Coordinates of C-alpha atoms in Angstrom, one line a residue:
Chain A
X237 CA 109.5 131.5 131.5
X238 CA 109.2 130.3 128.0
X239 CA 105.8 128.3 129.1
X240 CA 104.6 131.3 130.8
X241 CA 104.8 133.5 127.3
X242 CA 103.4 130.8 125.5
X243 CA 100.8 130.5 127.1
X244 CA 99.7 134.1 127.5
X245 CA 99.7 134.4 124.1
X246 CA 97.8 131.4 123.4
X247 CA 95.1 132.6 126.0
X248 CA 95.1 136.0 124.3
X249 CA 94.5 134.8 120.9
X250 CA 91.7 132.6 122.2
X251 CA 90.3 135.9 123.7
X252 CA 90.7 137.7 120.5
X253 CA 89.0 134.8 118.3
X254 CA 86.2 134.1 121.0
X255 CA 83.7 135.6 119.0
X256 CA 79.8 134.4 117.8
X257 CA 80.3 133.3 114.5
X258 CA 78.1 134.6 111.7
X259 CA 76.4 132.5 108.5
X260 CA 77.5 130.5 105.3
X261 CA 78.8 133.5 104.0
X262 CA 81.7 134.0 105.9
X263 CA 82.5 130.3 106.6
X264 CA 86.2 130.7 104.9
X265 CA 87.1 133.1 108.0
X266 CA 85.7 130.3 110.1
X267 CA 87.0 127.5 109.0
X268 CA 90.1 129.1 108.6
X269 CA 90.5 130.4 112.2
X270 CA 89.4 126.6 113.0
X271 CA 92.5 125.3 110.8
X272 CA 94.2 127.7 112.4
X273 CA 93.7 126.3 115.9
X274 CA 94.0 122.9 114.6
X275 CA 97.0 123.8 113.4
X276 CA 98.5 125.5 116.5
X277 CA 97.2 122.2 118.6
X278 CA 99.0 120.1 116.1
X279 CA 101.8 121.8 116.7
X280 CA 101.6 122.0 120.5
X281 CA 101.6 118.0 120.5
X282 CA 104.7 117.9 118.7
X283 CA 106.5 120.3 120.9
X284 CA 104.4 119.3 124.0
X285 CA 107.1 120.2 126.3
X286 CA 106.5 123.8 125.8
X287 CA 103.1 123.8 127.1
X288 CA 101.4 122.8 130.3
X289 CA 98.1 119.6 130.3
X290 CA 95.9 123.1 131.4
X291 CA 97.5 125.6 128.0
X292 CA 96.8 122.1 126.3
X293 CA 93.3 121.4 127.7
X294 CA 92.1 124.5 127.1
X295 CA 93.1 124.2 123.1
X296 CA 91.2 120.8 122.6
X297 CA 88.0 123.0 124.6
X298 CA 88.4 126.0 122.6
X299 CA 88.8 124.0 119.1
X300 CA 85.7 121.8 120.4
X301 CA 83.5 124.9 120.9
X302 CA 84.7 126.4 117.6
X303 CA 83.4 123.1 115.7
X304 CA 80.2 123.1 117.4
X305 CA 79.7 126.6 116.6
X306 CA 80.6 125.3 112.6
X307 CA 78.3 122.6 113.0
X308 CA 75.3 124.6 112.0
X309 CA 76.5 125.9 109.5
X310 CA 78.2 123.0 107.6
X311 CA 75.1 120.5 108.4
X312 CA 72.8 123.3 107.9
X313 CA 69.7 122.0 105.4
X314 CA 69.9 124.9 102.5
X315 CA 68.7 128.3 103.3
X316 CA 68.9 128.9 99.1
X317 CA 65.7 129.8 98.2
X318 CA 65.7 128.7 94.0
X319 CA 66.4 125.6 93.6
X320 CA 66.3 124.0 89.9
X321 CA 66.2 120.6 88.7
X322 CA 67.2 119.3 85.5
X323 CA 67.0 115.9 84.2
X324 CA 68.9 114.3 81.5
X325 CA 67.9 111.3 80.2
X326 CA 69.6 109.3 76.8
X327 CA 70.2 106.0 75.4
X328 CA 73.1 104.7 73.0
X329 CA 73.8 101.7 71.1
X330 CA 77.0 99.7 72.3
X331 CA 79.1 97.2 70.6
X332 CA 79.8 94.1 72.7
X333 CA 83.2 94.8 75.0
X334 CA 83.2 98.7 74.3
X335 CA 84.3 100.3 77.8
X336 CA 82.4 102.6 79.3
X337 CA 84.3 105.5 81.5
X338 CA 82.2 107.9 83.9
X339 CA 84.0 110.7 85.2
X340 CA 81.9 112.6 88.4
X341 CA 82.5 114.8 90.9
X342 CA 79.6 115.5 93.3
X343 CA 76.9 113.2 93.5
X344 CA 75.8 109.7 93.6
X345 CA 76.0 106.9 91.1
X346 CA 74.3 103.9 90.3
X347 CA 75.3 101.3 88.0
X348 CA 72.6 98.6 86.8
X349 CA 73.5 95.8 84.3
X350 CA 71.3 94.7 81.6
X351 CA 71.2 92.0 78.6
X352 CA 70.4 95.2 76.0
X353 CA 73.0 96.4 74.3
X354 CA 72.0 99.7 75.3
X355 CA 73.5 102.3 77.6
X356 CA 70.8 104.2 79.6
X357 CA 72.2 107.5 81.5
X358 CA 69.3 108.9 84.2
X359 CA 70.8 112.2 85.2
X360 CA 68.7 114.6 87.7
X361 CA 70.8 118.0 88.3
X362 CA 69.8 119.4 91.2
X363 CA 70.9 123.3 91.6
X364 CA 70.2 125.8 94.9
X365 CA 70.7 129.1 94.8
X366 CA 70.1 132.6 96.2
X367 CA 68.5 134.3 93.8
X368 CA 66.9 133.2 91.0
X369 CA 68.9 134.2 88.4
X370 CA 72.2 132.8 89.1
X371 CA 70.7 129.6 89.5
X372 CA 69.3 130.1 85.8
X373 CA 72.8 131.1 84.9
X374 CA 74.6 128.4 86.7
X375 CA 71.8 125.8 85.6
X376 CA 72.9 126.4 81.9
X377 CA 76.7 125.1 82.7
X378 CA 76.1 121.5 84.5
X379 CA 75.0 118.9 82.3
X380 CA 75.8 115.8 81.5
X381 CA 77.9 114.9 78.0
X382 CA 78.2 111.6 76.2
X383 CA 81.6 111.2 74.1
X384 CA 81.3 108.0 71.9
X385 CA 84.3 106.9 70.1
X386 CA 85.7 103.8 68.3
X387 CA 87.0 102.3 71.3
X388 CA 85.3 103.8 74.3
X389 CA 82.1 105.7 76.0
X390 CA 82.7 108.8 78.2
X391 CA 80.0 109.6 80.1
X392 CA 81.2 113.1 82.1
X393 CA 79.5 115.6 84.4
X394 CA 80.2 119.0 83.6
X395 CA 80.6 121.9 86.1
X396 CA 80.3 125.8 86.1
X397 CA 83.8 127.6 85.0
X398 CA 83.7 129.9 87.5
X399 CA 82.1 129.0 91.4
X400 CA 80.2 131.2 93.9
X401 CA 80.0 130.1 97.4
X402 CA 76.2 130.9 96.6
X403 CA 75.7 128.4 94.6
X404 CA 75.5 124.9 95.0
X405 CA 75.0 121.5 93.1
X406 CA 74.9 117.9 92.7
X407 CA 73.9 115.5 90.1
X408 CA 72.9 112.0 90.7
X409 CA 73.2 109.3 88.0
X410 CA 71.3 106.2 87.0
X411 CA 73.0 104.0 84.5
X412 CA 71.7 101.2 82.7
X413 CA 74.8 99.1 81.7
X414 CA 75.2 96.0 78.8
X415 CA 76.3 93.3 81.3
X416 CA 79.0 92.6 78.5
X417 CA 80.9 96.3 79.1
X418 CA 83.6 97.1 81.4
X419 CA 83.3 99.5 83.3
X420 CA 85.6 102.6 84.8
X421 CA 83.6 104.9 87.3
X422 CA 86.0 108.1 88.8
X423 CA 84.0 109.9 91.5
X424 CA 85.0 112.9 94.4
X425 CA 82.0 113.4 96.3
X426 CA 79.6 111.1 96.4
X427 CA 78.6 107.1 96.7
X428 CA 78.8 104.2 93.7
X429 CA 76.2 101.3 93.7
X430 CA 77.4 99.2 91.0
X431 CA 75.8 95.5 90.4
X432 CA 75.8 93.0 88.2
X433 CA 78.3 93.5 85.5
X434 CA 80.1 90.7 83.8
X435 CA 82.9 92.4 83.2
X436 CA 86.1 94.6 84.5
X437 CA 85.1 96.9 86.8
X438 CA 87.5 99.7 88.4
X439 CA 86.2 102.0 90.5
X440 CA 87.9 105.4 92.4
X441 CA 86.2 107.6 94.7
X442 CA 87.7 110.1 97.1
X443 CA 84.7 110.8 99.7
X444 CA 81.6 108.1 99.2
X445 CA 80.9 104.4 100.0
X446 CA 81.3 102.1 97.4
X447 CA 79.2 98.7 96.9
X448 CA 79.9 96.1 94.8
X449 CA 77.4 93.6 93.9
X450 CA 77.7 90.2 92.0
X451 CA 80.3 91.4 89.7
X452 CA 81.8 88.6 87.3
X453 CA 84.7 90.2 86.2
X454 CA 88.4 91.3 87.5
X455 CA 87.9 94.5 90.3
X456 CA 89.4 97.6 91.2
X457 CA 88.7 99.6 93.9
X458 CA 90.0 102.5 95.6
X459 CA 88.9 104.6 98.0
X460 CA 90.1 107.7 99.8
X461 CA 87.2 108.1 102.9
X462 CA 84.3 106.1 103.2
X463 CA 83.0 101.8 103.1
X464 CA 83.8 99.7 100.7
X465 CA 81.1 97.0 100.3
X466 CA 82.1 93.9 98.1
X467 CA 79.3 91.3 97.7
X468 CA 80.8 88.7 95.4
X469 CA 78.3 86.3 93.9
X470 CA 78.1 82.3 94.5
X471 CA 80.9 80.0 93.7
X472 CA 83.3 83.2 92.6
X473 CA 86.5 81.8 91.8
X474 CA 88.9 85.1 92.5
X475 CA 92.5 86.3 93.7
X476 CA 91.7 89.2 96.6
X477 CA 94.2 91.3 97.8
X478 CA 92.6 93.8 100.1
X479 CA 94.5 96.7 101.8
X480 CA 93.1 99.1 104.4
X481 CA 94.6 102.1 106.2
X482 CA 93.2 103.0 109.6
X483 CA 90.5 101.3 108.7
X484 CA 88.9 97.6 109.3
X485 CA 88.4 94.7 107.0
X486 CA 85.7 91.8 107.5
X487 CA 85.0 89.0 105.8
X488 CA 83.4 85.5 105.5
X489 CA 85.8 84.1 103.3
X490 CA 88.8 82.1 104.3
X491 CA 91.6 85.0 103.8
X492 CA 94.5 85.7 105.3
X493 CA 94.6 88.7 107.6
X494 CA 97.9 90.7 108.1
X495 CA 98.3 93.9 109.9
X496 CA 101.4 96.5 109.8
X497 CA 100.6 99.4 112.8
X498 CA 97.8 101.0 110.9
X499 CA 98.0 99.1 107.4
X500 CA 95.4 95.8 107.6
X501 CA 95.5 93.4 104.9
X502 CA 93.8 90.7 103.5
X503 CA 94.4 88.0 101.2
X504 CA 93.6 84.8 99.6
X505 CA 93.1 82.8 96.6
X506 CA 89.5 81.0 96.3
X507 CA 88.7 78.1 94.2
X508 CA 91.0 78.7 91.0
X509 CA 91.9 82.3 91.8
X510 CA 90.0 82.6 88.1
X511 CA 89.8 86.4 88.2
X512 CA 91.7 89.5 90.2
X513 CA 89.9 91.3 92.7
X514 CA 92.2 94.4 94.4
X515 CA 90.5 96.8 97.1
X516 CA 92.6 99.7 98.4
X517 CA 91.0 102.0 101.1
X518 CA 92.4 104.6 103.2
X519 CA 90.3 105.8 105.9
X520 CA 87.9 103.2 104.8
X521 CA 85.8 100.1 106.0
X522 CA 86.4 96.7 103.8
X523 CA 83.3 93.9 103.7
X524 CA 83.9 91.5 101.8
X525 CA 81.0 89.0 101.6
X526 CA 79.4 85.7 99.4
X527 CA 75.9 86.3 98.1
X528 CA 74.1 82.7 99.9
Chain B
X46 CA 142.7 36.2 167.8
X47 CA 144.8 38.6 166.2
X48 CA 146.3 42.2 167.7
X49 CA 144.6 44.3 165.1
X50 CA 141.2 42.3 166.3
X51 CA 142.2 42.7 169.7
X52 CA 142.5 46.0 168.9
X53 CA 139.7 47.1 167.0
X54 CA 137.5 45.6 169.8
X55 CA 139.2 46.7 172.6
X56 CA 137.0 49.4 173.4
X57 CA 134.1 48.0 173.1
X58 CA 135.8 45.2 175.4
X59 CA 136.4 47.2 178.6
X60 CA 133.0 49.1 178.3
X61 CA 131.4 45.7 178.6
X62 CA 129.4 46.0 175.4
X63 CA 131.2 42.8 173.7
X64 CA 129.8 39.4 175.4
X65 CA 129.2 35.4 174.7
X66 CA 132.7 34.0 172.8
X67 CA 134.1 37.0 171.6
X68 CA 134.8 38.3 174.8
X69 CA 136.5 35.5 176.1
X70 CA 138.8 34.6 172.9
X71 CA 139.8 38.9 173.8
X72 CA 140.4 38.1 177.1
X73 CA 142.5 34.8 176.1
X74 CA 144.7 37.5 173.9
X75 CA 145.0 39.3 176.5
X76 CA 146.3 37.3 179.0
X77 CA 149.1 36.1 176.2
X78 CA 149.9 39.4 174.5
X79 CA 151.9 41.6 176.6
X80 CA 150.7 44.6 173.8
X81 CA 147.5 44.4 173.9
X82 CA 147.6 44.1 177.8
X83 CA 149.1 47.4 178.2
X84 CA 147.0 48.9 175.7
X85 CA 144.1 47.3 177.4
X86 CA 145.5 48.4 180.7
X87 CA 145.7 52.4 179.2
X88 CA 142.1 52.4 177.9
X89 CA 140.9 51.6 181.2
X90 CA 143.5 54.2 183.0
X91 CA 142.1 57.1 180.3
X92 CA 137.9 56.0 181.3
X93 CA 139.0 56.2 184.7
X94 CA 140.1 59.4 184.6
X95 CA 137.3 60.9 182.1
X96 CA 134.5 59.4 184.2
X97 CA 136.9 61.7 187.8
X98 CA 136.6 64.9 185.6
X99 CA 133.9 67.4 186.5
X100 CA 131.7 68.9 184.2
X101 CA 133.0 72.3 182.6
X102 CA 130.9 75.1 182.1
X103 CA 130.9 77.0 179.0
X104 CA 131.7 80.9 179.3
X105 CA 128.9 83.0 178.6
X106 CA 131.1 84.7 175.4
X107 CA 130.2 81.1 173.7
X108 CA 126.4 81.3 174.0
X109 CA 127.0 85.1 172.8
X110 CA 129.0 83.9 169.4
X111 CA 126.7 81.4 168.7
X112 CA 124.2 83.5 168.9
X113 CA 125.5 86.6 167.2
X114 CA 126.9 83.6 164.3
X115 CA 123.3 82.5 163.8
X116 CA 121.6 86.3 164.0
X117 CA 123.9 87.2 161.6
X118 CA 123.8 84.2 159.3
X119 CA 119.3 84.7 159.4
X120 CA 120.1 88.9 159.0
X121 CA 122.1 87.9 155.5
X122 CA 119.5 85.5 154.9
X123 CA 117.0 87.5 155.0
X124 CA 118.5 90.7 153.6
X125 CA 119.4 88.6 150.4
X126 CA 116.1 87.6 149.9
X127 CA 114.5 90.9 150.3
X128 CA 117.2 92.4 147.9
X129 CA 116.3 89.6 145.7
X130 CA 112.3 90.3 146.1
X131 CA 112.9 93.8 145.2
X132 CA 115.5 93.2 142.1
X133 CA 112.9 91.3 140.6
X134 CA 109.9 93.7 141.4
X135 CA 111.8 96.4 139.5
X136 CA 112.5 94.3 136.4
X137 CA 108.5 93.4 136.4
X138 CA 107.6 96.7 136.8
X139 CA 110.1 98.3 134.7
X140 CA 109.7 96.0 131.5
X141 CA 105.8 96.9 132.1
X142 CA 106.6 100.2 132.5
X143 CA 108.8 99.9 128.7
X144 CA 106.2 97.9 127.3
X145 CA 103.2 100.4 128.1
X146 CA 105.0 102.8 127.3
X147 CA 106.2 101.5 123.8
X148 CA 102.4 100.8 123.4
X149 CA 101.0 104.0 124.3
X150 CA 104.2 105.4 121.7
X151 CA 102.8 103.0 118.8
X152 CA 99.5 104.4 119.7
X153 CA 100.4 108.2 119.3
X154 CA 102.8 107.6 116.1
X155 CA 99.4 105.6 114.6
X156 CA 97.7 109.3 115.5
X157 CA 99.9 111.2 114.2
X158 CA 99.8 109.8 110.9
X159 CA 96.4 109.7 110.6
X160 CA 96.0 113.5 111.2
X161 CA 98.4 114.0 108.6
X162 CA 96.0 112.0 106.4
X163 CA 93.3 114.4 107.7
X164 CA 95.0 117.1 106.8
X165 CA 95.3 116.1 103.8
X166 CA 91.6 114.9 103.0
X167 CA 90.5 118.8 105.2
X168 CA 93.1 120.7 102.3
X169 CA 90.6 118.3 99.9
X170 CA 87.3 119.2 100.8
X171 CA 88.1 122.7 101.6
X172 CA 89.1 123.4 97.4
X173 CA 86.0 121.5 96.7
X174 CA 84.1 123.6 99.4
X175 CA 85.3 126.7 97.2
X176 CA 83.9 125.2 93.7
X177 CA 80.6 123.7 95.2
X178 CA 79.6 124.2 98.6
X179 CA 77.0 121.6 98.4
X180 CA 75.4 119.6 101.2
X181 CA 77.6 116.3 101.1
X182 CA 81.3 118.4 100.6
X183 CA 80.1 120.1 103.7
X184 CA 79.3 117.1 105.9
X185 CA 82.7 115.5 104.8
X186 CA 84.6 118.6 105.9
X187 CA 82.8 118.8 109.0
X188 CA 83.7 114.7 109.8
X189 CA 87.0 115.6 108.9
X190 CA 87.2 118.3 111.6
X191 CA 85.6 116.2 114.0
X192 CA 87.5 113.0 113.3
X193 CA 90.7 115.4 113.6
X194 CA 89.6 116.9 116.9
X195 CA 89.0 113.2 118.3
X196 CA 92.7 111.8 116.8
X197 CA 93.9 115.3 118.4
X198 CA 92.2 114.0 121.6
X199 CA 93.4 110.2 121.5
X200 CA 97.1 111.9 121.7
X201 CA 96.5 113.9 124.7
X202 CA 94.7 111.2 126.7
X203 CA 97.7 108.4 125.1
X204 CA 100.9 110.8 124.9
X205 CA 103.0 111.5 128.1
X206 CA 101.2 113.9 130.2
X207 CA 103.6 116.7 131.1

C-alpha cells in the first residue's frame, strides 16, 4: 500500500514538473527542481525498499531528461551581446625571497619564472553582458590590485559587490615570476600553469587542473575537482606523499601505492628525499612524472 | 618323531599331501603311539563322513539378505556422497554469493560517499553560479550533475534490486 502511494505521488510530481524549460534567466527554478529530483532519487536509494526497480527507473529517466534539457543552457556559448575587455598590465621590483600570494576566483593562471627581479602581472578582464551599460558599470568593479608590503606581494582579483545573473566575468592572468620567490597561488574556478620556480610553491584550487613544471623547491598542492599534473625536473631529489580521493594516481617513479576503498595513496622518498613534495586531490587525477 | 609333529602333520598325512621320508617317520609314530593312532584313526572317520554328505542348498532368504545388505550398503554409499556433493556446492556458492555481495556493498558505500562529495562541490558551484554565471562555473555545475546522475546510476545497476 505504502509503495502504491509513493509512487503515485512520485508519478504526479513528475507530471506536474514535465514541463519545456525556458532560458538562462530562469535557470535557478531549473536547477533547483533538478536538485530537487536529485534529491528525492537520493533519497529513494537510501530507503529503496519503499519503491519498486520501475518508480526507481523512471527517476534516473526523468532526472536524465531534465539535465539534457539544462545542457543547453549551462554549455550554451554567451547570448550577451556587450562584451568588454580590459587589460591590466604592471611590473614591480622584488627583493630576493619576498613571497608572492595571488588570490583568484574565476579564471586561469599562468605562472612563468624569470632571472629578473621583476614581477610582471598580464591581466585581460573579460566581461559579457546584456546591455551595454551594466557591462560599463560592472567593468568599473573587476580589476586587478597589487598590495606590496615589507614581507610579502599580494596580487588579488577583485569582483563586483553586488552580482546579476546578467552579468558574467572572468579574468585570466600571466605572471612573470623572479625564479628566487615563493610562491602561493589560491584559485576557485579556473586552471594554474605554474613552471619553473626555484622555490616553495603551494598551490589551492577548487575547480581547475593544476600543472606543475620543473619546480625546485618544496610543493603543495591541493585540489577539490579537476588533474593534477606534477612534472618534476631531472635528478629531483624529493619526499612525495600523494593522496587522491575517487580519483587515480600514475606515476613513473618508484613509489609506493596504497589504497583505502576510495582513498589512493602514493609514496616515496627519491635520492636524498632533499625537499617535500605533498599533493592532495579529491575528485582529482594525480601524474606524477620526470622531465627525460 | 614327536606327538606334536605327528600332530601338526597329521592332516596333511591322511590326505596324501606329505610324501618321501616324512611320511614314513609319521607312519613309524603311528604304528608305536597308541594317541596319535586314534587321532589318526578319527581324522580319517570325520573325511569319510564329509566326503558321504550331500551338498546343501542355500534358502532363497540368503541370496535375498545378501542382496538387500549390499543394496543398502551402495544406497548409503551413494546417498552420502551426493549429500556430501551438495554440502559443498552450497558452501561454494554461498561464500560467492557473501563475497559478491560484500563487493557489490563496498561498491555502493564508495557511491554513496562520493555523491555526498557531489553534493557538496553542486552546493559550491551553485553560490558561485549566483555571483558569476560565467562559462567555466557553468560547465562545472553541469559535470557535477552529470557525474551525480552516473554515481546515482552505478547504485541502481550495483545495489540489490528489489
Amino acid at each position: 500500500m505504502k509503495r502504491i502511494v509513493f509512487s503515485i505521488l512520485i508519478i504526479g510530481c513528475g507530471l506536474l514538473e514535465a514541463q519545456p524549460y525556458g532560458s538562462f534567466d530562469d535557470l535557478t527554478a531549473q536547477l533547483d527542481s533538478l536538485t530537487y529530483h536529485l534529491d528525492s532519487l537520493h533519497k529513494n536509494l537510501e530507503d529503496r525498499w519503499l519503491y519498486s526497480k520501475k518508480i526507481r527507473l523512471k527517476g534516473i529517466e526523468d532526472v536524465l531528461k531534465r539535465l539534457e534539457n539544462l545542457e543547453s543552457v549551462l554549455l550554451w556559448k554567451s547570448s550577451f551581446k556587450y562584451e568588454t575587455i580590459k587589460e591590466f598590465k604592471q611590473e614591480i621590483k622584488t627583493t630576493r625571497g619576498t613571497p608572492v600570494f595571488i588570490y583568484h576566483k574565476f579564471g586561469d593562471i599562468i605562472i612563468y619564472a624569470s632571472d629578473s627581479d621583476e614581477l610582471k602581472v598580464d591581466g585581460v578582464i573579460e566581461l559579457v553582458s546584456k546591455s551595454r551599460e551594466i557591462a560599463k558599470e560592472y567593468a568599473k568593479e573587476i580589476g586587478i590590485k597589487i598590495e606590496e608590503s615589507e614581507d610579502k606581494i599580494k596580487v588579488i582579483t577583485l569582483s563586483p559587490v553586488k552580482s546579476l545573473p546578467a552579468v558574467h566575468y572572468q579574468i585570466n592572468l600571466k605572471i612573470l615570476l623572479p625564479k628566487w620567490s615563493p610562491v602561493v597561488v589560491r584559485n576557485s574556478f579556473g586552471d594554474v600553469e605554474i613552471e619553473g620556480i626555484g622555490e616553495r610553491c603551494s598551490v589551492n584550487t577548487r575547480f581547475g587542473k593544476i600543472g606543475l613544471r620543473e619546480i625546485k623547491g618544496p610543493i603543495e598542492v591541493a585540489n577539490k575537482f579537476g588533474k593534477i599534473e606534477l612534472t618534476l625536473p631531472d635528478e629531483v631529489s624529493c619526499n612525495i606523499s600523494a593522496m587522491t580521493t575517487f580519483g587515480n594516481i600514475e606515476t613513473d617513479l618508484p613509489l609506493k601505492i596504497e589504497r583505502d576503498r576510495f582513498i589512493l595513496k602514493a609514496l616515496g622518498v627519491i635520492e636524498d628525499g632533499r625537499i617535500w613534495i605533498k599533493l592532495n586531490g579529491k575528485n582529482s587525477d594525480i601524474y606524477i612524472r620526470v622531465l627525460k | 618323531m614327536r606327538c606334536e609333529e605327528v600332530s601338526e602333520n597329521l592332516s596333511f598325512y591322511i590326505d596324501g599331501e606329505i610324501k618321501g621320508k616324512m611320511r614314513k617317520d609319521i607312519s613309524i609314530h603311528l604304528k608305536k603311539c597308541e594317541r596319535c593312532k586314534k587321532e589318526a584313526s578319527d581324522l580319517r572317520l570325520i573325511k569319510a563322513e564329509t566326503r558321504s554328505l550331500s551338498p546343501i542348498e542355500p534358502p532363497d532368504w540368503i541370496w535375498f539378505n545378501i542382496k538387500n545388505t549390499l543394496w543398502r550398503q551402495r544406497l548409503f554409499k551413494r546417498v552420502f556422497a551426493i549429500a556430501s556433493a551438495a554440502c559443498l556446492a552450497i558452501v561454494i556458492v554461498g561464500s560467492l554469493f557473501f563475497i559478491r555481495t560484500s563487493q557489490k556493498r563496498a561498491k555502493t558505500d564508495i557511491a554513496f560517499e562520493r555523491l555526498k562529495t557531489l553534493d557538496e562541490a553542486i552546493e559550491e558551484c551553485r553560490e558561485s553560479l549566483r555571483v558569476n554565471p560565467n562559462a567555466r562555473v557553468r560547465k562545472t555545475l553541469y559535470d557535477m550533475y552529470k557525474e551525480q546522475v552516473k554515481t546515482i546510476n552505478l547504485i541502481y545497476s550495483e545495489g540489490g534490486e528489489q
